[in-house]
Amino acid sequence: MRVIVLFNLKEDASPDAYEEWARTSDIPAVRAMAAVNDFRVLRTTGLLGTGEDAPYSYIETIEVSDVDPFLKEASTQAAQKIAAEFQEFADNPTFIMTESI
């Protein structure tokens, strides 16, 4: 399963501060989770072929080996701390669960 997270930053959140936090806290913490095979944070650069901005500034992809252990890990105090910090930056993020076809 892969979780796709689409979000923009809150109006008062600094992109530089968010990206530094993502590199130093979020990415290492999520990648350290046993049920996570891969985790990426992507900054969007626009809509292909249009020159327009994308509707979301950031996208996360979390490749999960098994959803139940992932959810159990996500409920730990350490994971909840990272999630709370993420919520300080992200404006109403959308979490989409996906599967390959």
Short mmCIF file of N, CA and C in Angstrom, two decimals, residues 30-89:
data_model
loop_
_atom_site.label_atom_id
_atom_site.label_comp_id
_atom_site.label_asym_id
_atom_site.label_seq_id
_atom_site.Cartn_x
_atom_site.Cartn_y
_atom_site.Cartn_z
N VAL A 30 9.98 8.92 9.84
CA VAL A 30 9.06 8.04 9.10
C VAL A 30 9.83 6.89 8.47
N ARG A 31 10.99 7.17 7.90
CA ARG A 31 11.79 6.08 7.29
C ARG A 31 12.24 5.06 8.32
N ALA A 32 12.34 5.45 9.58
CA ALA A 32 12.77 4.53 10.64
C ALA A 32 11.66 3.58 11.07
N MET A 33 10.44 3.84 10.68
CA MET A 33 9.33 2.97 11.06
C MET A 33 9.47 1.62 10.36
N ALA A 34 9.31 0.54 11.10
CA ALA A 34 9.50 -0.80 10.56
C ALA A 34 8.55 -1.13 9.42
N ALA A 35 7.35 -0.60 9.44
CA ALA A 35 6.34 -0.91 8.41
C ALA A 35 6.46 -0.01 7.18
N VAL A 36 7.42 0.90 7.18
CA VAL A 36 7.60 1.81 6.05
C VAL A 36 8.77 1.33 5.20
N ASN A 37 8.48 1.07 3.92
CA ASN A 37 9.52 0.66 2.97
C ASN A 37 10.21 1.86 2.33
N ASP A 38 9.46 2.93 2.12
CA ASP A 38 10.02 4.13 1.50
C ASP A 38 9.16 5.33 1.87
N PHE A 39 9.79 6.48 1.97
CA PHE A 39 9.08 7.72 2.27
C PHE A 39 9.77 8.85 1.53
N ARG A 40 8.98 9.61 0.80
CA ARG A 40 9.51 10.74 0.04
C ARG A 40 8.65 11.97 0.29
N VAL A 41 9.31 13.12 0.34
CA VAL A 41 8.62 14.40 0.41
C VAL A 41 9.02 15.15 -0.86
N LEU A 42 8.02 15.55 -1.63
CA LEU A 42 8.25 16.19 -2.91
C LEU A 42 7.68 17.60 -2.91
N ARG A 43 8.44 18.55 -3.45
CA ARG A 43 7.95 19.91 -3.66
C ARG A 43 7.47 19.98 -5.10
N THR A 44 6.25 20.45 -5.32
CA THR A 44 5.75 20.54 -6.68
C THR A 44 6.38 21.75 -7.38
N THR A 45 6.47 21.65 -8.71
CA THR A 45 7.07 22.74 -9.49
C THR A 45 6.13 23.28 -10.56
N GLY A 46 4.92 22.75 -10.64
CA GLY A 46 3.95 23.25 -11.60
C GLY A 46 3.20 22.12 -12.29
N LEU A 47 2.28 22.51 -13.15
CA LEU A 47 1.50 21.55 -13.93
C LEU A 47 2.17 21.37 -15.29
N LEU A 48 2.44 20.16 -15.64
CA LEU A 48 3.17 19.83 -16.87
C LEU A 48 2.54 20.48 -18.10
N GLY A 49 3.37 21.18 -18.83
CA GLY A 49 2.95 21.76 -20.09
C GLY A 49 2.08 22.99 -20.01
N THR A 50 1.84 23.52 -18.81
CA THR A 50 0.94 24.66 -18.69
C THR A 50 1.60 25.91 -18.14
N GLY A 51 2.66 25.76 -17.38
CA GLY A 51 3.27 26.89 -16.71
C GLY A 51 2.50 27.35 -15.48
N GLU A 52 1.41 26.67 -15.17
CA GLU A 52 0.60 27.02 -14.00
C GLU A 52 1.11 26.32 -12.75
N ASP A 53 0.78 26.89 -11.59
CA ASP A 53 1.12 26.26 -10.31
C ASP A 53 0.26 25.01 -10.11
N ALA A 54 0.83 24.03 -9.44
CA ALA A 54 0.07 22.85 -9.05
C ALA A 54 -0.91 23.23 -7.93
N PRO A 55 -2.00 22.48 -7.77
CA PRO A 55 -2.95 22.82 -6.71
C PRO A 55 -2.40 22.55 -5.31
N TYR A 56 -1.35 21.75 -5.21
CA TYR A 56 -0.71 21.47 -3.92
C TYR A 56 0.78 21.79 -4.04
N SER A 57 1.34 22.34 -2.99
CA SER A 57 2.76 22.69 -2.98
C SER A 57 3.66 21.50 -2.65
N TYR A 58 3.12 20.54 -1.90
CA TYR A 58 3.92 19.39 -1.46
C TYR A 58 3.12 18.10 -1.59
N ILE A 59 3.86 17.03 -1.83
CA ILE A 59 3.29 15.69 -1.90
C ILE A 59 4.23 14.76 -1.13
N GLU A 60 3.65 13.94 -0.27
CA GLU A 60 4.41 12.88 0.39
C GLU A 60 3.93 11.55 -0.14
N THR A 61 4.87 10.63 -0.30
CA THR A 61 4.51 9.25 -0.63
C THR A 61 5.11 8.35 0.44
N ILE A 62 4.26 7.52 1.03
CA ILE A 62 4.69 6.59 2.08
C ILE A 62 4.36 5.18 1.60
N GLU A 63 5.39 4.38 1.32
CA GLU A 63 5.18 2.99 0.91
C GLU A 63 5.17 2.13 2.18
N VAL A 64 4.03 1.49 2.41
CA VAL A 64 3.80 0.75 3.65
C VAL A 64 3.75 -0.74 3.34
N SER A 65 4.49 -1.55 4.10
CA SER A 65 4.49 -2.99 3.87
C SER A 65 3.21 -3.66 4.37
N ASP A 66 2.67 -3.16 5.48
CA ASP A 66 1.46 -3.74 6.06
C ASP A 66 0.76 -2.65 6.87
N VAL A 67 -0.50 -2.42 6.55
CA VAL A 67 -1.21 -1.28 7.13
C VAL A 67 -1.40 -1.40 8.65
N ASP A 68 -1.71 -2.59 9.16
CA ASP A 68 -1.95 -2.72 10.60
C ASP A 68 -0.72 -2.38 11.44
N PRO A 69 0.45 -2.95 11.13
CA PRO A 69 1.64 -2.54 11.90
C PRO A 69 1.97 -1.06 11.71
N PHE A 70 1.72 -0.53 10.51
CA PHE A 70 1.96 0.90 10.27
C PHE A 70 1.08 1.75 11.18
N LEU A 71 -0.19 1.43 11.24
CA LEU A 71 -1.11 2.19 12.09
C LEU A 71 -0.72 2.08 13.56
N LYS A 72 -0.26 0.90 13.96
CA LYS A 72 0.19 0.71 15.35
C LYS A 72 1.40 1.59 15.63
N GLU A 73 2.36 1.60 14.70
CA GLU A 73 3.55 2.45 14.87
C GLU A 73 3.17 3.93 14.86
N ALA A 74 2.22 4.29 14.02
CA ALA A 74 1.81 5.69 13.90
C ALA A 74 1.14 6.20 15.16
N SER A 75 0.67 5.30 16.00
CA SER A 75 0.01 5.70 17.24
C SER A 75 0.96 5.84 18.42
N THR A 76 2.25 5.55 18.21
CA THR A 76 3.21 5.68 19.31
C THR A 76 3.42 7.16 19.66
N GLN A 77 3.94 7.40 20.83
CA GLN A 77 4.18 8.77 21.29
C GLN A 77 5.16 9.50 20.36
N ALA A 78 6.21 8.81 19.92
CA ALA A 78 7.20 9.44 19.04
C ALA A 78 6.58 9.83 17.70
N ALA A 79 5.77 8.94 17.13
CA ALA A 79 5.12 9.23 15.85
C ALA A 79 4.07 10.34 16.01
N GLN A 80 3.38 10.34 17.12
CA GLN A 80 2.38 11.38 17.36
C GLN A 80 3.04 12.76 17.51
N LYS A 81 4.26 12.79 18.06
CA LYS A 81 4.99 14.05 18.17
C LYS A 81 5.31 14.59 16.78
N ILE A 82 5.80 13.73 15.89
CA ILE A 82 6.11 14.15 14.52
C ILE A 82 4.83 14.59 13.81
N ALA A 83 3.75 13.83 14.00
CA ALA A 83 2.47 14.19 13.36
C ALA A 83 1.98 15.55 13.83
N ALA A 84 2.13 15.84 15.11
CA ALA A 84 1.70 17.15 15.64
C ALA A 84 2.55 18.27 15.04
N GLU A 85 3.85 18.03 14.90
CA GLU A 85 4.72 19.03 14.29
C GLU A 85 4.33 19.25 12.83
N PHE A 86 4.02 18.17 12.11
CA PHE A 86 3.58 18.27 10.72
C PHE A 86 2.32 19.13 10.62
N GLN A 87 1.38 18.93 11.54
CA GLN A 87 0.13 19.70 11.54
C GLN A 87 0.36 21.19 11.77
N GLU A 88 1.48 21.54 12.39
CA GLU A 88 1.81 22.96 12.57
C GLU A 88 2.15 23.63 11.24
N PHE A 89 2.65 22.84 10.28
CA PHE A 89 3.02 23.36 8.96
C PHE A 89 1.92 23.19 7.93
#
